[in-house]
Amino acid sequence: MTSPSPARAEGGFPVVGIVGGGQLARMCQPPAVNLAITLSVLAESPTASAALVVPHSPVGEHTDLEAVRTFARECDVVTFDHEHVPAEVLLALQAEGVALHPSPQALVFAQDKLAMRRRLTDLGLPCPRWAQARTGADVEAFAAQVGWPLVAKAPRGGYDGKGVLVCREAADLETWLAGVGEGGLADGILLEEAVDFSRELSIMVGRSPSGQAAAWPVVETVQSGGINTEVLAPAPSLDPDLATALTEGALRIAGELGVTGVMAVEAFEVTDPLSGAPAYLVNELAMRPHNSGHWSIDGAVTSQFEQHLRAVLDLPLGDPSARAPWTASANVLGGDYPQLYGTYKHLMARDPGLRIHLYGKGVRPGRKLGHVTVTGGSTGDLASLEALRERSRHAADYLQGVVTE
Ligand code: ADP
């Protein structure tokens, strides 16, 4: 049962409101419990991932100003499980004095990929070559500069569920061009060169309203079929100068954009065409806890979820250092086997070192249901990382029903 307003601990403790009841809101609950901070979640349904564990989880739509306003009234600060709260809702709350973290002025760069590209380019941060296209002529002009294939992106989420399209010729973009001016394509299409990257990296930083900032180690995000399946922390064999450049770049983005809370900067590792040195290009920003930071729950002194709470409350930030030489985290995607709990006996008996995290979501093929993390190994020893990867991947495969032993 939900209570009419969130109950707070005696002793001056705050209520942190999270709009959206997904797994990110859910994973803020353990550190909130430890710090006696009350969470309140505006959930999509009574069985949303976070609503299952946060006692005060009123049900309401994030697009409904009245619902969000009523929810926010009971909270000391308000933050987000996702980036989909419309700007008009955010600006109305801000005008009424609600403390929003991140602010709508920062969040726009995670909501709108064209705004992000424009701003990062102005700041001189390395991005793939890009253009804004409204017509077939715009597409041809950009292709003449960078060549085919191109990567087309809907600047704002939710365009037919398809946000990214690799195009080999102008005809591939016909449907998208016909949709320009509407929905996620209101301002046109973001075109990018197809980057020839060696791998995908991510770095997470936390930043507080006072301006304190802290960065976790750079990680590698392993993708399979367009889905992030594994995170390796730190990114193995990463050039130290590249690690420094990406860390400085992410901290600079957080400061220049006024980010409050945690942010992920997803990047491509490339080779600088002039110097031949390893370099990075920014792919995109997420201003919330992120899949590439889940490893920090078990692998870092301070998890991204605790850091997010500290940052939005303007508390001093925690230490983001790794606690072990390596952390390998494998995502659990929905498979054909809905009885997840039934897998625990075998997995827990087989490997007592597994850290299993499931989000309480119903099994649907391809849906992110959880992750399994293993820490250990020896610094710089890639074989020891491979052994950890094997364990976390096996557990994720077993949970998905891909392997049965
Ligand atoms: P989403 O918002 O759906 O996560 P992204 O912009 O992160 O979309 O793109 C999804 C994936 O598509 C990336 O992880 C990467 O593998 C690939 N991708 C995106 N942009 C480019 C690009 N310019 N060149 C090559 N691959 C890209």
Tab-separated table of C-alpha atoms and ligand atoms in Angstrom:
chain	number	residue	atom	x	y	z
A	1	MET	CA	0.000	0.000	0.000
A	2	THR	CA	1.243	3.492	-0.762
A	3	SER	CA	0.879	6.131	1.925
A	4	PRO	CA	-0.611	9.563	1.091
A	5	SER	CA	2.759	11.263	1.484
A	6	PRO	CA	6.256	9.835	1.809
A	7	ALA	CA	7.221	9.054	5.405
A	8	ARG	CA	10.624	10.463	6.327
A	9	ALA	CA	13.079	9.409	9.019
A	10	GLU	CA	13.357	11.582	12.116
A	11	GLY	CA	16.492	13.683	12.153
A	12	GLY	CA	16.029	16.073	9.247
A	13	PHE	CA	16.348	13.537	6.437
A	14	PRO	CA	15.188	14.535	2.953
A	15	VAL	CA	12.847	12.996	0.412
A	16	VAL	CA	14.321	12.472	-3.067
A	17	GLY	CA	11.667	12.193	-5.764
A	18	ILE	CA	12.383	10.176	-8.890
A	19	VAL	CA	10.158	10.574	-11.931
A	20	GLY	CA	9.890	7.141	-13.551
A	21	GLY	CA	9.791	3.752	-11.851
A	22	GLY	CA	12.330	1.794	-13.884
A	23	GLN	CA	15.361	-0.141	-12.709
A	24	LEU	CA	17.493	2.963	-12.240
A	25	ALA	CA	15.080	4.348	-9.652
A	26	ARG	CA	14.949	0.876	-8.084
A	27	MET	CA	18.731	0.663	-7.716
A	28	CYS	CA	18.793	4.009	-5.863
A	29	GLN	CA	16.865	2.334	-3.034
A	30	PRO	CA	19.685	0.339	-1.335
A	31	PRO	CA	21.950	3.397	-0.852
A	32	ALA	CA	18.915	5.492	0.148
A	33	VAL	CA	18.108	2.903	2.823
A	34	ASN	CA	21.702	2.991	4.102
A	35	LEU	CA	21.691	6.787	4.346
A	36	ALA	CA	18.125	7.003	5.814
A	37	ILE	CA	17.048	9.055	2.802
A	38	THR	CA	13.441	8.513	1.726
A	39	LEU	CA	12.765	7.891	-1.942
A	40	SER	CA	9.477	8.660	-3.601
A	41	VAL	CA	8.852	7.388	-7.123
A	42	LEU	CA	6.342	8.538	-9.709
A	43	ALA	CA	5.739	5.132	-11.257
A	44	GLU	CA	4.168	4.011	-14.516
A	45	SER	CA	2.293	1.220	-12.729
A	46	PRO	CA	2.054	-0.379	-9.273
A	47	THR	CA	4.302	-3.201	-10.496
A	48	ALA	CA	6.980	-0.994	-12.086
A	49	SER	CA	10.491	-2.136	-11.140
A	50	ALA	CA	11.007	0.604	-8.512
A	51	ALA	CA	7.416	0.555	-7.234
A	52	LEU	CA	8.032	-3.010	-6.036
A	53	VAL	CA	10.675	-1.815	-3.550
A	54	VAL	CA	9.887	1.842	-2.763
A	55	PRO	CA	6.897	2.084	-0.390
A	56	HIS	CA	5.820	5.521	-1.639
A	57	SER	CA	5.334	5.053	-5.367
A	58	PRO	CA	2.246	6.920	-6.581
A	59	VAL	CA	1.194	5.983	-10.097
A	60	GLY	CA	1.185	8.749	-12.700
A	61	GLU	CA	2.355	9.764	-16.143
A	62	HIS	CA	5.590	11.723	-16.531
A	63	THR	CA	3.930	13.711	-19.328
A	64	ASP	CA	1.062	14.872	-17.076
A	65	LEU	CA	2.020	18.227	-15.534
A	66	GLU	CA	-0.600	17.983	-12.782
A	67	ALA	CA	0.560	14.479	-11.767
A	68	VAL	CA	4.230	15.493	-11.700
A	69	ARG	CA	3.434	18.739	-9.855
A	70	THR	CA	1.455	16.943	-7.122
A	71	PHE	CA	4.258	14.390	-6.814
A	72	ALA	CA	7.019	17.032	-6.658
A	73	ARG	CA	5.275	18.974	-3.888
A	74	GLU	CA	6.136	16.191	-1.409
A	75	CYS	CA	9.838	16.013	-2.355
A	76	ASP	CA	12.877	18.087	-1.398
A	77	VAL	CA	14.550	17.484	-4.749
A	78	VAL	CA	13.346	15.782	-7.913
A	79	THR	CA	15.435	13.701	-10.315
A	80	PHE	CA	14.732	11.264	-13.146
A	81	ASP	CA	14.794	7.583	-14.080
A	82	HIS	CA	14.767	8.484	-17.805
A	83	GLU	CA	15.061	11.451	-20.149
A	84	HIS	CA	11.509	11.592	-21.453
A	85	VAL	CA	9.886	14.233	-19.232
A	86	PRO	CA	8.778	16.951	-21.679
A	87	ALA	CA	10.529	20.329	-21.485
A	88	GLU	CA	7.250	22.173	-20.856
A	89	VAL	CA	6.598	20.053	-17.739
A	90	LEU	CA	10.155	20.617	-16.481
A	91	LEU	CA	10.082	24.368	-17.098
A	92	ALA	CA	6.705	24.746	-15.351
A	93	LEU	CA	8.040	22.939	-12.261
A	94	GLN	CA	11.245	24.942	-12.306
A	95	ALA	CA	9.250	28.198	-12.466
A	96	GLU	CA	7.355	27.052	-9.351
A	97	GLY	CA	10.633	26.606	-7.479
A	98	VAL	CA	10.968	22.798	-7.628
A	99	ALA	CA	14.650	21.754	-7.283
A	100	LEU	CA	15.234	19.668	-10.436
A	101	HIS	CA	18.492	17.748	-10.905
A	102	PRO	CA	19.593	17.835	-13.629
A	103	SER	CA	17.973	21.137	-14.594
A	104	PRO	CA	15.971	21.329	-17.825
A	105	GLN	CA	18.741	23.583	-19.223
A	106	ALA	CA	21.283	20.753	-18.790
A	107	LEU	CA	18.940	17.858	-19.543
A	108	VAL	CA	18.143	19.142	-23.034
A	109	PHE	CA	21.601	17.978	-24.167
A	110	ALA	CA	20.684	14.407	-23.240
A	111	GLN	CA	17.160	14.710	-24.681
A	112	ASP	CA	18.069	16.218	-28.024
A	113	LYS	CA	21.013	14.809	-29.996
A	114	LEU	CA	21.147	17.805	-32.357
A	115	ALA	CA	21.392	20.215	-29.411
A	116	MET	CA	24.111	17.970	-27.938
A	117	ARG	CA	26.163	17.867	-31.170
A	118	ARG	CA	25.885	21.645	-31.613
A	119	ARG	CA	26.950	22.366	-28.042
A	120	LEU	CA	29.839	19.885	-27.907
A	121	THR	CA	31.116	21.155	-31.254
A	122	ASP	CA	30.993	24.751	-29.917
A	123	LEU	CA	32.996	23.587	-26.898
A	124	GLY	CA	35.607	22.055	-29.211
A	125	LEU	CA	35.000	18.499	-27.966
A	126	PRO	CA	35.701	15.691	-30.441
A	127	CYS	CA	32.540	14.440	-32.206
A	128	PRO	CA	31.909	12.478	-35.400
A	129	ARG	CA	31.390	14.812	-38.374
A	130	TRP	CA	27.674	15.656	-38.400
A	131	ALA	CA	24.947	17.691	-40.076
A	132	GLN	CA	21.290	18.567	-39.616
A	133	ALA	CA	19.179	17.402	-42.557
A	134	ARG	CA	15.642	18.312	-43.543
A	135	THR	CA	15.678	17.398	-47.226
A	136	GLY	CA	17.171	14.886	-49.627
A	137	ALA	CA	19.472	17.660	-50.867
A	138	ASP	CA	20.847	18.114	-47.321
A	139	VAL	CA	21.569	14.370	-47.180
A	140	GLU	CA	23.349	14.360	-50.551
A	141	ALA	CA	25.422	17.407	-49.578
A	142	PHE	CA	26.622	15.742	-46.348
A	143	ALA	CA	27.292	12.413	-48.103
A	144	ALA	CA	29.406	14.291	-50.655
A	145	GLN	CA	31.570	15.477	-47.735
A	146	VAL	CA	31.933	12.283	-45.684
A	147	GLY	CA	30.910	9.477	-48.071
A	148	TRP	CA	28.481	6.563	-47.582
A	149	PRO	CA	27.409	4.882	-45.397
A	150	LEU	CA	25.954	7.497	-43.066
A	151	VAL	CA	24.394	7.085	-39.651
A	152	ALA	CA	21.031	8.840	-39.321
A	153	LYS	CA	19.568	9.552	-35.890
A	154	ALA	CA	16.241	10.827	-34.654
A	155	PRO	CA	17.330	13.770	-32.476
A	156	ARG	CA	14.653	12.991	-29.904
A	157	GLY	CA	13.659	9.557	-28.652
A	158	GLY	CA	10.560	7.651	-29.521
A	159	TYR	CA	10.473	7.930	-33.303
A	160	ASP	CA	8.734	4.669	-34.205
A	161	GLY	CA	11.016	2.998	-31.697
A	162	LYS	CA	13.815	3.455	-34.209
A	163	GLY	CA	16.404	5.998	-33.223
A	164	VAL	CA	19.419	5.009	-35.326
A	165	LEU	CA	19.614	3.982	-38.986
A	166	VAL	CA	22.709	3.075	-40.991
A	167	CYS	CA	22.126	4.254	-44.588
A	168	ARG	CA	23.995	3.070	-47.682
A	169	GLU	CA	22.163	5.405	-50.075
A	170	ALA	CA	19.726	8.331	-50.042
A	171	ALA	CA	16.765	6.019	-50.697
A	172	ASP	CA	17.285	4.402	-47.252
A	173	LEU	CA	16.202	7.697	-45.696
A	174	GLU	CA	12.985	8.225	-47.655
A	175	THR	CA	10.646	7.284	-44.813
A	176	TRP	CA	12.541	9.391	-42.324
A	177	LEU	CA	12.608	12.397	-44.655
A	178	ALA	CA	8.839	12.088	-45.059
A	179	GLY	CA	8.517	12.296	-41.264
A	180	VAL	CA	10.609	15.464	-40.852
A	181	GLY	CA	8.739	18.107	-38.893
A	182	GLU	CA	6.948	15.623	-36.654
A	183	GLY	CA	7.661	13.911	-33.341
A	184	GLY	CA	11.305	13.002	-32.820
A	185	LEU	CA	12.143	14.532	-36.216
A	186	ALA	CA	10.576	17.945	-35.497
A	187	ASP	CA	13.909	19.694	-36.138
A	188	GLY	CA	15.035	17.321	-38.877
A	189	ILE	CA	17.448	14.391	-38.836
A	190	LEU	CA	20.906	14.212	-37.285
A	191	LEU	CA	23.360	12.781	-39.797
A	192	GLU	CA	26.764	11.472	-38.742
A	193	GLU	CA	29.697	9.930	-40.523
A	194	ALA	CA	29.912	6.175	-39.894
A	195	VAL	CA	32.778	6.084	-37.432
A	196	ASP	CA	35.383	3.358	-37.914
A	197	PHE	CA	35.872	2.683	-34.220
A	198	SER	CA	37.875	-0.064	-32.538
A	199	ARG	CA	35.580	-0.281	-29.505
A	200	GLU	CA	33.025	1.642	-27.449
A	201	LEU	CA	33.998	3.282	-24.187
A	202	SER	CA	32.004	5.012	-21.497
A	203	ILE	CA	32.893	7.261	-18.643
A	204	MET	CA	30.642	8.282	-15.803
A	205	VAL	CA	31.004	11.383	-13.704
A	206	GLY	CA	29.054	12.789	-10.790
A	207	ARG	CA	28.673	16.540	-10.274
A	208	SER	CA	26.937	18.437	-7.489
A	209	PRO	CA	25.208	21.845	-7.631
A	210	SER	CA	28.207	23.260	-5.690
A	211	GLY	CA	30.416	22.200	-8.592
A	212	GLN	CA	32.259	19.290	-6.980
A	213	ALA	CA	32.837	16.542	-9.556
A	214	ALA	CA	34.264	13.021	-9.544
A	215	ALA	CA	34.899	10.542	-12.357
A	216	TRP	CA	34.901	6.742	-12.300
A	217	PRO	CA	37.492	4.854	-14.353
A	218	VAL	CA	36.805	4.654	-18.110
A	219	VAL	CA	35.067	1.377	-19.008
A	220	GLU	CA	34.643	-0.657	-22.192
A	221	THR	CA	31.070	-1.415	-23.239
A	222	VAL	CA	30.856	-4.572	-25.338
A	223	GLN	CA	27.950	-4.541	-27.813
A	224	SER	CA	26.280	-7.427	-29.556
A	225	GLY	CA	23.615	-6.800	-32.196
A	226	GLY	CA	23.318	-3.149	-31.143
A	227	ILE	CA	22.753	-4.068	-27.477
A	228	ASN	CA	25.246	-3.527	-24.680
A	229	THR	CA	25.923	-6.978	-23.284
A	230	GLU	CA	29.006	-6.509	-21.084
A	231	VAL	CA	30.888	-3.793	-19.237
A	232	LEU	CA	34.585	-4.151	-18.384
A	233	ALA	CA	36.070	-1.866	-15.757
A	234	PRO	CA	38.572	-0.426	-16.274
A	235	ALA	CA	38.659	-0.642	-20.101
A	236	PRO	CA	41.418	-3.205	-20.741
A	237	SER	CA	44.697	-2.003	-22.303
A	238	LEU	CA	43.420	1.570	-22.532
A	239	ASP	CA	46.100	4.072	-23.471
A	240	PRO	CA	46.690	6.195	-20.315
A	241	ASP	CA	46.721	9.458	-22.294
A	242	LEU	CA	43.394	8.564	-23.872
A	243	ALA	CA	41.953	7.717	-20.443
A	244	THR	CA	43.073	11.134	-19.177
A	245	ALA	CA	41.726	12.973	-22.231
A	246	LEU	CA	38.322	11.276	-21.992
A	247	THR	CA	38.109	11.871	-18.241
A	248	GLU	CA	38.986	15.543	-18.651
A	249	GLY	CA	36.518	15.834	-21.544
A	250	ALA	CA	33.677	14.326	-19.479
A	251	LEU	CA	34.404	16.557	-16.469
A	252	ARG	CA	34.490	19.556	-18.775
A	253	ILE	CA	31.132	18.607	-20.332
A	254	ALA	CA	29.602	18.220	-16.859
A	255	GLY	CA	30.885	21.635	-15.805
A	256	GLU	CA	30.057	23.542	-19.006
A	257	LEU	CA	26.557	22.069	-19.266
A	258	GLY	CA	25.859	22.528	-15.551
A	259	VAL	CA	25.060	18.840	-15.027
A	260	THR	CA	23.879	17.870	-11.534
A	261	GLY	CA	23.682	14.197	-10.608
A	262	VAL	CA	25.546	11.532	-12.543
A	263	MET	CA	26.182	11.542	-16.283
A	264	ALA	CA	27.488	8.963	-18.756
A	265	VAL	CA	29.553	10.040	-21.739
A	266	GLU	CA	29.523	7.274	-24.337
A	267	ALA	CA	32.433	7.426	-26.760
A	268	PHE	CA	34.082	5.650	-29.675
A	269	GLU	CA	37.764	4.734	-29.524
A	270	VAL	CA	39.414	5.687	-32.814
A	271	THR	CA	42.880	6.301	-34.228
A	272	ASP	CA	43.809	9.925	-34.801
A	273	PRO	CA	44.346	10.145	-38.581
A	274	LEU	CA	47.182	12.654	-38.215
A	275	SER	CA	49.193	11.369	-35.251
A	276	GLY	CA	48.153	7.711	-35.307
A	277	ALA	CA	47.548	7.968	-31.551
A	278	PRO	CA	44.445	6.515	-29.870
A	279	ALA	CA	41.689	9.135	-29.591
A	280	TYR	CA	37.977	9.388	-28.802
A	281	LEU	CA	34.819	10.807	-30.338
A	282	VAL	CA	31.772	11.485	-28.160
A	283	ASN	CA	28.741	9.434	-29.162
A	284	GLU	CA	26.105	10.525	-26.689
A	285	LEU	CA	25.284	11.724	-23.180
A	286	ALA	CA	22.944	10.284	-20.551
A	287	MET	CA	22.208	12.429	-17.487
A	288	ARG	CA	21.214	9.777	-14.981
A	289	PRO	CA	22.620	6.506	-13.699
A	290	HIS	CA	23.491	4.420	-16.753
A	291	ASN	CA	23.949	0.786	-17.703
A	292	SER	CA	27.680	1.381	-18.153
A	293	GLY	CA	27.889	2.326	-14.463
A	294	HIS	CA	26.168	-0.715	-12.924
A	295	TRP	CA	29.580	-2.304	-12.310
A	296	SER	CA	30.184	0.400	-9.671
A	297	ILE	CA	27.655	-1.172	-7.245
A	298	ASP	CA	30.068	-4.023	-6.552
A	299	GLY	CA	33.268	-2.727	-8.132
A	300	ALA	CA	33.731	0.837	-6.841
A	301	VAL	CA	33.999	2.443	-3.410
A	302	THR	CA	30.923	4.542	-4.253
A	303	SER	CA	28.241	3.279	-6.624
A	304	GLN	CA	26.693	5.498	-9.276
A	305	PHE	CA	23.379	5.263	-7.419
A	306	GLU	CA	24.753	6.525	-4.110
A	307	GLN	CA	26.692	9.213	-5.985
A	308	HIS	CA	23.545	10.326	-7.754
A	309	LEU	CA	21.746	10.737	-4.412
A	310	ARG	CA	24.700	12.612	-2.919
A	311	ALA	CA	24.964	14.863	-5.957
A	312	VAL	CA	21.292	15.809	-6.234
A	313	LEU	CA	21.256	16.582	-2.481
A	314	ASP	CA	24.465	18.633	-2.827
A	315	LEU	CA	26.292	16.416	-0.339
A	316	PRO	CA	30.045	15.869	-0.685
A	317	LEU	CA	30.694	13.186	-3.314
A	318	GLY	CA	32.000	9.697	-2.566
A	319	ASP	CA	35.208	8.089	-3.786
A	320	PRO	CA	34.690	6.642	-7.300
A	321	SER	CA	37.827	4.454	-7.281
A	322	ALA	CA	37.668	0.787	-8.216
A	323	ARG	CA	37.776	-1.686	-5.317
A	324	ALA	CA	39.338	-4.493	-7.359
A	325	PRO	CA	41.787	-4.704	-10.260
A	326	TRP	CA	38.951	-5.760	-12.613
A	327	THR	CA	35.185	-5.795	-12.664
A	328	ALA	CA	33.220	-7.654	-15.346
A	329	SER	CA	29.483	-7.118	-15.552
A	330	ALA	CA	27.189	-8.976	-17.967
A	331	ASN	CA	23.655	-7.854	-18.784
A	332	VAL	CA	20.805	-10.311	-18.456
A	333	LEU	CA	18.373	-10.008	-21.352
A	334	GLY	CA	14.971	-11.612	-21.458
A	335	GLY	CA	14.969	-15.037	-23.086
A	336	ASP	CA	12.479	-17.883	-23.220
A	337	TYR	CA	12.715	-18.851	-19.591
A	338	PRO	CA	10.301	-16.876	-17.389
A	339	GLN	CA	11.043	-18.671	-14.080
A	340	LEU	CA	14.124	-16.673	-13.155
A	341	TYR	CA	14.105	-17.525	-9.469
A	342	GLY	CA	14.445	-21.190	-10.365
A	343	THR	CA	17.967	-20.486	-11.688
A	344	TYR	CA	19.317	-19.231	-8.368
A	345	LYS	CA	19.960	-22.603	-6.768
A	346	HIS	CA	22.258	-23.790	-9.537
A	347	LEU	CA	24.021	-20.454	-10.051
A	348	MET	CA	24.615	-19.749	-6.382
A	349	ALA	CA	25.923	-23.250	-5.771
A	350	ARG	CA	28.170	-23.149	-8.839
A	351	ASP	CA	29.758	-19.754	-8.112
A	352	PRO	CA	29.378	-18.130	-4.673
A	353	GLY	CA	31.297	-15.042	-5.895
A	354	LEU	CA	28.568	-13.899	-8.306
A	355	ARG	CA	26.820	-10.619	-7.557
A	356	ILE	CA	23.378	-11.115	-9.104
A	357	HIS	CA	21.133	-8.078	-9.657
A	358	LEU	CA	17.646	-8.611	-11.064
A	359	TYR	CA	15.238	-5.741	-11.550
A	360	GLY	CA	11.920	-7.459	-10.806
A	361	LYS	CA	10.745	-7.029	-14.403
A	362	GLY	CA	8.638	-9.496	-16.371
A	363	VAL	CA	10.563	-11.621	-18.883
A	364	ARG	CA	10.196	-10.450	-22.468
A	365	PRO	CA	12.686	-11.330	-25.196
A	366	GLY	CA	15.457	-8.732	-25.418
A	367	ARG	CA	14.345	-6.759	-22.332
A	368	LYS	CA	17.098	-5.816	-19.840
A	369	LEU	CA	16.197	-7.807	-16.737
A	370	GLY	CA	19.350	-7.486	-14.673
A	371	HIS	CA	23.094	-7.867	-14.595
A	372	VAL	CA	25.665	-10.117	-12.971
A	373	THR	CA	28.967	-8.719	-11.731
A	374	VAL	CA	32.204	-10.424	-10.754
A	375	THR	CA	35.236	-8.615	-9.331
A	376	GLY	CA	38.823	-9.677	-8.761
A	377	GLY	CA	41.848	-10.552	-10.895
A	378	SER	CA	45.274	-8.913	-10.950
A	379	THR	CA	46.082	-5.443	-12.215
A	380	GLY	CA	46.970	-5.427	-15.910
A	381	ASP	CA	46.528	-9.211	-16.176
A	382	LEU	CA	44.143	-9.690	-19.097
A	383	ALA	CA	43.874	-13.445	-18.528
A	384	SER	CA	42.474	-12.792	-15.070
A	385	LEU	CA	39.901	-10.414	-16.594
A	386	GLU	CA	38.913	-13.108	-19.131
A	387	ALA	CA	38.296	-15.537	-16.278
A	388	LEU	CA	35.939	-13.006	-14.625
A	389	ARG	CA	34.174	-12.365	-17.936
A	390	GLU	CA	33.626	-16.064	-18.415
A	391	ARG	CA	31.938	-16.287	-15.005
A	392	SER	CA	29.660	-13.265	-15.387
A	393	ARG	CA	28.718	-14.187	-18.980
A	394	HIS	CA	27.960	-17.750	-17.997
A	395	ALA	CA	25.647	-16.591	-15.219
A	396	ALA	CA	23.857	-14.129	-17.542
A	397	ASP	CA	23.508	-16.868	-20.198
A	398	TYR	CA	22.123	-19.296	-17.641
A	399	LEU	CA	19.582	-16.721	-16.423
A	400	GLN	CA	18.580	-16.119	-20.048
A	401	GLY	CA	18.209	-19.824	-20.687
A	402	VAL	CA	20.977	-19.794	-23.332
A	403	VAL	CA	22.914	-22.475	-21.439
A	404	THR	CA	21.442	-25.106	-19.163
A	405	GLU	CA	24.511	-26.295	-17.236
B	1	ADP	P1	20.834	5.120	-28.725
B	1	ADP	O1	20.317	6.457	-28.327
B	1	ADP	O2	19.788	4.220	-29.331
B	1	ADP	O3	21.661	4.445	-27.656
B	1	ADP	P2	23.340	5.691	-30.079
B	1	ADP	O4	23.552	7.041	-30.624
B	1	ADP	O5	24.087	5.337	-28.826
B	1	ADP	O6	21.785	5.420	-29.962
B	1	ADP	O7	23.735	4.603	-31.148
B	1	ADP	C1	23.544	3.197	-30.935
B	1	ADP	C2	24.739	2.431	-31.485
B	1	ADP	O8	24.885	2.682	-32.889
B	1	ADP	C3	26.063	2.871	-30.863
B	1	ADP	O9	26.305	2.209	-29.649
B	1	ADP	C4	27.042	2.474	-31.961
B	1	ADP	O10	27.342	1.096	-31.908
B	1	ADP	C5	26.265	2.761	-33.219
B	1	ADP	N1	26.550	4.141	-33.718
B	1	ADP	C6	25.966	5.281	-33.313
B	1	ADP	N2	26.495	6.351	-33.960
B	1	ADP	C7	27.424	5.875	-34.799
B	1	ADP	C8	28.315	6.479	-35.746
B	1	ADP	N3	28.307	7.805	-35.982
B	1	ADP	N4	29.151	5.665	-36.406
B	1	ADP	C9	29.159	4.327	-36.213
B	1	ADP	N5	28.342	3.702	-35.355
B	1	ADP	C10	27.473	4.446	-34.650
